[in-house]
Each structure stands twice: as structure tokens, then as C-alpha cells.
Amino acid sequence: MRRVLLALVLLLGAICPAWAAEPKRQVIIDDEGFAIPHLMLLEDPRVDVLGITTVSGNVWANRATAMVLRGLELLGRTEVPVAEGATFPLLNSEARTERWEALYGKMVWKGAFMKQWAEPTAQSTPPYHGPFDPVDLPWGNPKLKALNEPAAQFLIRTVRAHPHQVTIIASGPLTNLALAQRLDPEFASLVKELIIMGGSLAPRQVLEGKSAADFAREFVNTPRREFNIRFDPEAASMAAHAPWPKVTIVPSDPSTATQLSPALLERLAKASRPPVAAFLRRMEPGFPMWDEIAVAVWLDPGIVTKSERLWYDFNTDFGAGYGDMLTWHDAYRPHLDEGQADVVLSVDVARMETLMAKALGER
């Protein structure tokens, strides 16, 4: 009998993928919508998505929550809990943003505050909504409901239930993380790792073509500004001073070498099961792949071709540099409890696109 059992174990080990024997990596997604990065994590059998928290950023939190709930319904992943987060930044507001622009110039992207592009662009103009406007999604409204619990409280409860095991991938403004840390001073220290898509050092246009240039042009004169941080600079600075055991930052820099092209969207759709493919074919192409890089770096750190370990914070003075990323090498840091992170500067784009396709089912 022992020989039979041993043979069975050896046989299963030979025919099952290597990841089948490994414990799943636990993650919480903190973001302001539902897109390819969510699909990558939800479809990857090696990943256990413990929950999705929403926050205002590209859209208001109520709209982001509806998008996530509907996305989970379409994917058949209704068991994943969703907690709606902060509707407003800690201090910044639409009125303050308009006043800032009157003083210091127009921003390329303003997310939920966006009414029109400053100049003609290849991307469509998003519809403008108020923070409490009713939500009516073009791909159907969800029947699934969010938890009756704020995102900050969900983050605290889930991390405390799995201490030192949970990665948080924050691909939107950091309002929820700042609130969670203020509510529970031990919160950050109990997280395994924080991945931030935000900040900017010195991006340059890499790809040719109007779609690629539309976003790269922002960095010519304002290389340190990035939307996720600029939407809530106070929250970003608070998060920078929290005691995370490990932080990886994906700033805008590597995104200028990427583009969600029609060809890539079709490749991902062909790799996916039908409900995912239908979702992908509704997406607008032409945007850089900001959040996709953050998720890909976590799934496969080997895609990183250049990174630098830096001390970091974010500018909260309401001046021309409001929301800009601040960074220092060891000898120059101010020693005011600023954070330290591995900052991703470039990635292997072809390897990343293959990783995306494989996460969605390409064989």
C-alpha cells in the first residue's frame, strides 16, 4: 500500500503544474475601476484575491465600485468581496484643482474632475459625473452588492486576519491606505508588501505615434507629476511615512514604452475565456499600461530591466509642485521618516505582454 501511495504522489507531481503545489499568493487590489490588471490577478490560478477596495480617482468611488461588481459578475467571481472606499481626497478637491490650474497651468488628466482635454488628443473625452450621480454602466449594472464596510476598515480587518501574508497593489490614489494607517497604526507593518502605481521621476517618450505621445508630452515640462499622487497628495505623503516592510513603486517612467494597442487587446481576448474576451473587446485602445506594469512586476519581478532603491515622499505644499514625487539617495535624505522603495524605471515590454496573455489563459 505504501508503494502504491508513493507512486501516486510521484505521478501527480509529474503531471500537475509546479504552481499547483505552491500556496497561493494573497493580494488585495486597491484601485478606481475594473480593467486588465484585475483580470490578470483574478484569472491567475496562483493568486488568491482576498478582496477589492475602490477609491475615487479616474472616476468617483461609487462608479468604480459598480464597475468592479459588474466585472466580477461577468467573470463569475462573485465570491470576491468588494469594499467601497473614500469618495473624496483628504484635502484636495475639484475647486482646489481648478484654482491650482489657474495659477500654474493645465493638467493633462484630472480623473473624476475631468471635463475636457486641454488640447486635441487621440483618446475619447470621458463623460463627466458628480460624486453622487446615479451610475448606469454601458455594459450593464450589477446586482452584486459591496460590503457594508468602508474600504479602510476592510483593509485593516483582512490584513490582521492574514498578518505578513498580504500584498496590497494600490493602482489609484492612496486615500484608503492613509485612512487605514491612521485608524490602525500597526496596519502597514502587518502587510507583506505594498506595490504602488504612482509617482514620476523623469519619463521620456519612447513610442512613436499620436496615442503614445499624448500622455508622454505631460512629462516634458512636469516630469515629477503623476495623476494618482496628484489627486490626493496628502494621502500619498501619509502613506510614504507608514512602516511598510517592503515597498515597490511603479512610477510613470516605464509606462511610456508601453501601449494597449488593438493588436495586444486582440491577443489577450483570444487567450481568454469568453466572458473575459467580451470584456476586453469593449476596451478603448491607445493608453499606456500603467497598472498592468504594477501587476506584472508583482507576478514576475524578472520583467524589471532597471530599478533604483530610493527614499521617497510627495510634495504637499499648494504650489507649482503640489503632488510631485520627491526622491533621495542615502546621503541626501532629510531623515523625516520618509519611505524607502524599489522604484521600477524600465521593464521588458515583450516579456510583460506575454505574461499578461499567459495570466489570461494563453498556452
Coordinates of C-alpha atoms in Angstrom, one line a residue:
M1 CA 0.0 0.0 0.0
R2 CA 2.8 2.4 0.9
R3 CA 4.4 1.8 -2.5
V4 CA 1.1 2.5 -4.3
L5 CA 0.7 5.7 -2.4
L6 CA 4.2 6.8 -3.2
A7 CA 3.7 6.0 -6.8
L8 CA 0.5 8.0 -6.9
V9 CA 2.3 11.0 -5.3
L10 CA 5.1 10.9 -7.8
L11 CA 2.6 10.6 -10.7
L12 CA 0.6 13.6 -9.5
G13 CA 3.8 15.6 -9.1
A14 CA 4.8 14.8 -12.7
I15 CA 1.5 15.7 -14.3
C16 CA 0.5 18.7 -12.3
P17 CA 1.9 22.2 -12.9
A18 CA 4.6 23.3 -10.5
W19 CA 2.4 26.1 -9.1
A20 CA -0.2 23.6 -8.0
A21 CA 1.8 22.5 -5.0
E22 CA 2.7 26.1 -4.0
P23 CA 0.5 28.2 -1.7
K24 CA -1.4 30.9 -3.4
R25 CA -0.1 34.4 -3.1
Q26 CA -2.6 36.6 -1.3
V27 CA -3.4 40.1 -2.6
I28 CA -5.8 42.9 -2.1
I29 CA -6.4 45.2 -5.1
D30 CA -7.0 48.9 -4.2
D31 CA -8.0 50.8 -7.3
E32 CA -10.5 53.1 -9.0
G33 CA -12.1 50.8 -11.6
F34 CA -12.0 47.4 -13.3
A35 CA -9.7 46.6 -16.1
I36 CA -6.9 44.3 -17.4
P37 CA -4.9 44.3 -14.2
H38 CA -7.9 42.9 -12.3
L39 CA -8.3 40.3 -14.9
M40 CA -4.7 39.2 -14.7
L41 CA -5.0 38.6 -10.9
L42 CA -8.4 37.1 -10.9
E43 CA -7.6 34.7 -13.7
D44 CA -4.2 33.6 -12.4
P45 CA -4.6 30.3 -10.6
R46 CA -1.5 31.1 -8.4
V47 CA -3.2 34.2 -6.9
D48 CA -5.8 34.5 -4.1
V49 CA -7.6 37.8 -4.4
L50 CA -8.8 38.4 -0.9
G51 CA -10.8 41.5 -1.9
I52 CA -11.0 44.6 -4.0
T53 CA -11.3 48.1 -2.5
T54 CA -12.3 51.1 -4.5
V55 CA -11.4 54.7 -4.3
S56 CA -12.1 57.9 -6.2
G57 CA -9.5 58.7 -8.9
N58 CA -10.2 58.2 -12.6
V59 CA -13.8 58.0 -11.6
W60 CA -15.8 58.6 -8.4
A61 CA -15.8 55.8 -5.9
N62 CA -19.4 54.8 -6.4
R63 CA -18.8 54.4 -10.2
A64 CA -15.6 52.4 -9.5
T65 CA -17.5 50.1 -7.2
A66 CA -20.2 49.5 -9.7
M67 CA -17.6 48.7 -12.3
V68 CA -15.8 46.2 -10.1
L69 CA -19.1 44.5 -9.0
R70 CA -20.2 44.2 -12.6
G71 CA -16.8 42.9 -13.7
L72 CA -16.9 40.2 -11.0
E73 CA -20.4 39.2 -12.2
L74 CA -19.2 38.9 -15.8
L75 CA -16.2 36.8 -14.7
G76 CA -18.3 34.6 -12.4
R77 CA -16.1 35.6 -9.4
T78 CA -18.9 36.9 -7.2
E79 CA -17.3 35.4 -4.1
V80 CA -14.6 38.1 -4.1
P81 CA -15.6 40.8 -1.5
V82 CA -15.7 44.4 -2.6
A83 CA -15.5 47.4 -0.2
E84 CA -16.1 50.9 -1.3
G85 CA -13.6 53.4 -0.2
A86 CA -13.1 57.2 0.1
T87 CA -15.2 59.4 -2.2
F88 CA -13.1 62.5 -1.7
P89 CA -9.4 63.1 -1.3
L90 CA -8.2 64.1 2.2
L91 CA -7.8 67.7 1.3
N92 CA -7.7 68.2 -2.5
S93 CA -10.9 68.9 -4.3
E94 CA -12.3 69.8 -7.8
A95 CA -12.4 73.5 -6.8
R96 CA -8.9 73.5 -5.5
T97 CA -7.7 71.7 -8.6
E98 CA -9.3 74.4 -10.8
R99 CA -7.7 77.1 -8.7
W100 CA -4.3 75.4 -9.0
E101 CA -4.6 75.2 -12.8
A102 CA -5.5 78.9 -12.9
L103 CA -2.2 79.6 -11.1
Y104 CA 0.2 77.0 -12.5
G105 CA -1.2 75.6 -15.8
K106 CA -3.4 72.9 -17.1
M107 CA -3.1 69.2 -16.2
V108 CA -3.3 66.5 -18.9
W109 CA -5.5 64.2 -16.9
K110 CA -7.7 65.0 -13.9
G111 CA -9.7 61.8 -13.5
A112 CA -13.1 62.4 -11.8
F113 CA -12.6 66.1 -12.2
M114 CA -12.1 65.8 -15.9
K115 CA -14.4 67.8 -18.2
Q116 CA -12.3 68.2 -21.4
W117 CA -8.8 67.7 -22.7
A118 CA -6.5 70.8 -22.7
E119 CA -5.8 70.1 -26.4
P120 CA -7.0 67.6 -29.1
T121 CA -6.0 64.0 -28.2
A122 CA -6.4 60.5 -29.6
Q123 CA -8.3 59.3 -26.6
S124 CA -12.0 59.9 -26.2
T125 CA -13.3 62.6 -23.7
P126 CA -14.7 60.7 -20.7
P127 CA -18.2 61.6 -19.6
Y128 CA -18.3 64.0 -16.6
H129 CA -20.2 62.9 -13.4
G130 CA -20.7 64.3 -10.0
P131 CA -19.6 62.2 -6.9
F132 CA -23.1 61.1 -6.1
D133 CA -24.7 60.9 -9.6
P134 CA -26.6 57.6 -10.3
V135 CA -24.4 55.0 -12.0
D136 CA -25.6 53.5 -15.3
L137 CA -22.9 51.3 -16.8
P138 CA -22.9 50.7 -20.6
W139 CA -22.2 47.0 -20.1
G140 CA -25.0 46.5 -17.5
N141 CA -25.5 47.4 -13.9
P142 CA -24.5 44.9 -11.1
K143 CA -26.9 43.0 -8.9
L144 CA -24.0 42.1 -6.7
K145 CA -23.6 44.4 -3.7
A146 CA -20.5 45.8 -1.9
L147 CA -19.8 45.0 1.7
N148 CA -21.4 47.2 4.3
E149 CA -18.0 48.2 5.5
P150 CA -15.6 51.0 4.5
A151 CA -12.5 50.1 2.5
A152 CA -10.2 51.3 5.2
Q153 CA -11.8 49.0 7.8
F154 CA -11.8 46.1 5.3
L155 CA -8.1 46.5 4.7
I156 CA -7.4 46.5 8.4
R157 CA -9.5 43.5 9.2
T158 CA -8.2 41.4 6.3
V159 CA -4.5 42.2 6.9
R160 CA -4.9 41.4 10.6
A161 CA -6.5 38.1 9.7
H162 CA -3.5 37.3 7.5
P163 CA -0.6 39.1 9.1
H164 CA 2.6 39.4 7.0
Q165 CA 1.0 37.4 4.1
V166 CA -1.0 40.0 2.1
T167 CA 0.3 42.2 -0.7
I168 CA -1.6 45.3 -1.5
I169 CA -1.5 46.5 -5.1
A170 CA -2.5 50.2 -5.0
S171 CA -3.2 51.4 -8.5
G172 CA -5.1 54.5 -7.7
P173 CA -4.9 57.4 -5.2
L174 CA -3.7 56.3 -1.8
T175 CA -6.6 57.7 0.3
N176 CA -7.8 54.3 1.6
L177 CA -4.3 53.3 2.7
A178 CA -3.8 56.6 4.5
L179 CA -7.1 56.3 6.3
A180 CA -6.4 52.7 7.3
Q181 CA -3.0 53.6 8.7
R182 CA -4.5 56.5 10.8
L183 CA -7.2 54.1 12.2
D184 CA -4.7 51.4 13.0
P185 CA -1.0 52.4 13.5
E186 CA 0.1 48.8 13.1
F187 CA -1.7 48.3 9.8
A188 CA 1.2 48.9 7.4
S189 CA 3.7 46.9 9.5
L190 CA 1.4 43.8 9.1
V191 CA 1.3 44.0 5.3
K192 CA 3.7 41.7 3.5
E193 CA 4.4 44.1 0.6
L194 CA 3.0 47.3 -0.9
I195 CA 3.0 47.8 -4.7
I196 CA 2.3 51.4 -5.7
M197 CA 1.5 52.5 -9.2
G198 CA 2.2 56.2 -8.8
G199 CA 4.7 59.0 -8.8
S200 CA 7.1 60.0 -11.6
L201 CA 10.8 60.7 -11.9
A202 CA 11.8 61.7 -15.5
P203 CA 9.8 59.8 -18.1
R204 CA 10.5 60.4 -21.8
Q205 CA 8.5 59.5 -24.9
V206 CA 9.6 56.1 -26.3
L207 CA 7.0 55.1 -28.8
E208 CA 6.1 56.9 -31.9
G209 CA 2.5 57.9 -32.8
K210 CA -0.1 60.2 -31.5
S211 CA -1.7 57.9 -28.9
A212 CA 1.7 57.3 -27.3
A213 CA 2.7 60.9 -27.4
D214 CA -0.5 62.2 -25.9
F215 CA 0.5 61.1 -22.4
A216 CA 4.3 61.3 -22.8
R217 CA 4.0 65.0 -23.6
E218 CA 2.9 65.7 -20.0
F219 CA 6.4 64.9 -18.7
V220 CA 8.4 67.3 -20.9
N221 CA 7.8 70.2 -18.5
T222 CA 6.5 68.5 -15.4
P223 CA 8.5 65.3 -15.0
R224 CA 7.6 64.7 -11.4
R225 CA 3.8 64.9 -11.6
E226 CA 1.6 61.8 -11.9
F227 CA -2.2 61.6 -11.5
N228 CA -2.6 59.0 -8.8
I229 CA -0.5 61.0 -6.4
R230 CA -1.7 64.4 -7.6
F231 CA -5.3 63.5 -6.9
D232 CA -4.6 63.1 -3.2
P233 CA -1.0 64.3 -2.3
E234 CA -1.7 64.4 1.4
A235 CA -2.8 60.7 1.5
A236 CA 0.3 59.8 -0.6
S237 CA 2.6 61.5 1.8
M238 CA 0.9 59.9 4.8
A239 CA 1.4 56.5 3.1
A240 CA 5.0 57.3 2.4
H241 CA 5.7 57.7 6.1
A242 CA 4.0 54.4 7.1
P243 CA 6.1 51.4 8.3
W244 CA 5.6 49.1 5.3
P245 CA 8.0 46.1 5.4
K246 CA 8.6 46.3 1.7
V247 CA 7.5 48.9 -1.0
T248 CA 7.8 48.7 -4.8
I249 CA 6.9 51.8 -6.7
V250 CA 6.0 51.7 -10.4
P251 CA 6.1 55.4 -11.5
S252 CA 5.2 56.8 -14.9
D253 CA 8.7 56.2 -16.2
P254 CA 8.3 52.7 -17.6
S255 CA 4.8 53.3 -19.0
T256 CA 6.0 55.4 -21.9
A257 CA 7.4 52.3 -23.6
T258 CA 4.0 50.6 -23.4
Q259 CA 0.7 50.9 -25.2
L260 CA -2.5 49.0 -25.1
S261 CA -2.6 48.5 -28.8
P262 CA -5.5 46.9 -30.8
A263 CA -3.2 44.0 -31.6
L264 CA -2.4 43.4 -27.9
L265 CA -6.1 43.7 -26.9
E266 CA -7.0 41.1 -29.6
R267 CA -4.1 38.8 -28.4
L268 CA -5.4 39.0 -24.9
A269 CA -9.0 38.4 -26.0
K270 CA -8.0 35.3 -28.0
A271 CA -6.2 33.9 -24.9
S272 CA -9.2 34.4 -22.6
R273 CA -12.3 32.5 -21.8
P274 CA -15.5 34.0 -23.5
P275 CA -16.7 36.4 -20.8
V276 CA -13.2 37.9 -20.4
A277 CA -12.7 38.1 -24.1
A278 CA -16.0 40.0 -24.5
F279 CA -14.9 42.5 -21.8
L280 CA -11.5 43.0 -23.4
R281 CA -13.1 43.7 -26.9
R282 CA -15.1 46.6 -25.4
M283 CA -12.0 48.4 -24.1
E284 CA -10.6 51.5 -25.8
P285 CA -7.0 51.1 -27.1
G286 CA -4.2 53.6 -27.1
F287 CA -3.5 54.2 -23.5
P288 CA -0.1 53.4 -21.8
M289 CA -0.2 50.4 -19.5
W290 CA 0.3 51.9 -16.1
D291 CA -1.5 49.5 -13.7
E292 CA -0.6 46.5 -15.9
I293 CA 3.0 47.1 -15.2
A294 CA 2.4 47.1 -11.4
V295 CA 0.6 43.8 -11.5
A296 CA 3.2 42.2 -13.9
V297 CA 6.1 43.3 -11.7
W298 CA 4.5 41.6 -8.8
L299 CA 3.7 38.4 -10.8
D300 CA 7.1 38.3 -12.3
P301 CA 9.8 40.6 -10.9
G302 CA 12.1 39.4 -13.8
I303 CA 10.4 41.8 -16.2
V304 CA 12.2 44.7 -14.5
T305 CA 15.2 45.7 -16.5
K306 CA 16.2 48.8 -14.4
S307 CA 15.3 49.9 -10.9
E308 CA 16.7 52.0 -8.2
R309 CA 16.4 51.9 -4.4
L310 CA 15.4 55.4 -3.2
W311 CA 14.0 57.3 -0.3
Y312 CA 10.7 59.0 -1.3
D313 CA 7.9 61.3 -0.2
F314 CA 5.4 63.6 -2.0
N315 CA 5.1 67.4 -2.1
T316 CA 2.0 68.6 -0.1
D317 CA 2.8 72.4 -0.5
F318 CA 0.0 74.0 -2.5
G319 CA 2.4 75.5 -5.0
A320 CA 3.6 74.6 -8.5
G321 CA 5.0 71.3 -7.3
Y322 CA 1.9 70.1 -5.4
G323 CA 1.8 66.3 -5.7
D324 CA 5.2 66.0 -7.2
M325 CA 7.3 63.0 -6.2
L326 CA 10.4 63.7 -4.1
T327 CA 13.3 61.2 -4.0
W328 CA 16.7 61.0 -2.4
H329 CA 19.7 58.8 -2.3
D330 CA 21.0 57.8 1.1
A331 CA 23.4 60.8 1.6
Y332 CA 20.7 63.4 0.8
R333 CA 17.5 62.2 2.5
P334 CA 16.0 64.5 5.1
H335 CA 15.6 61.8 7.8
L336 CA 12.0 62.7 8.5
D337 CA 10.6 59.1 8.4
E338 CA 10.3 59.2 4.6
G339 CA 9.7 55.9 2.9
Q340 CA 12.2 53.7 1.1
A341 CA 11.2 51.8 -2.0
D342 CA 12.5 49.9 -5.0
V343 CA 11.5 52.2 -7.9
V344 CA 11.0 50.5 -11.3
L345 CA 12.4 52.5 -14.1
S346 CA 12.0 50.2 -17.1
V347 CA 10.6 46.8 -18.0
D348 CA 10.9 44.2 -20.7
V349 CA 7.7 45.1 -22.6
A350 CA 7.6 41.9 -24.7
R351 CA 8.0 39.7 -21.7
M352 CA 5.3 41.7 -19.9
E353 CA 2.8 41.3 -22.7
T354 CA 3.5 37.6 -22.8
L355 CA 3.0 37.4 -19.1
M356 CA -0.4 39.2 -19.5
A357 CA -1.5 36.8 -22.1
K358 CA -0.5 33.8 -20.1
A359 CA -2.2 35.1 -17.0
L360 CA -5.4 35.3 -19.1
G361 CA -5.0 31.7 -20.4
E362 CA -2.6 31.7 -23.4
R363 CA -0.8 28.4 -23.8

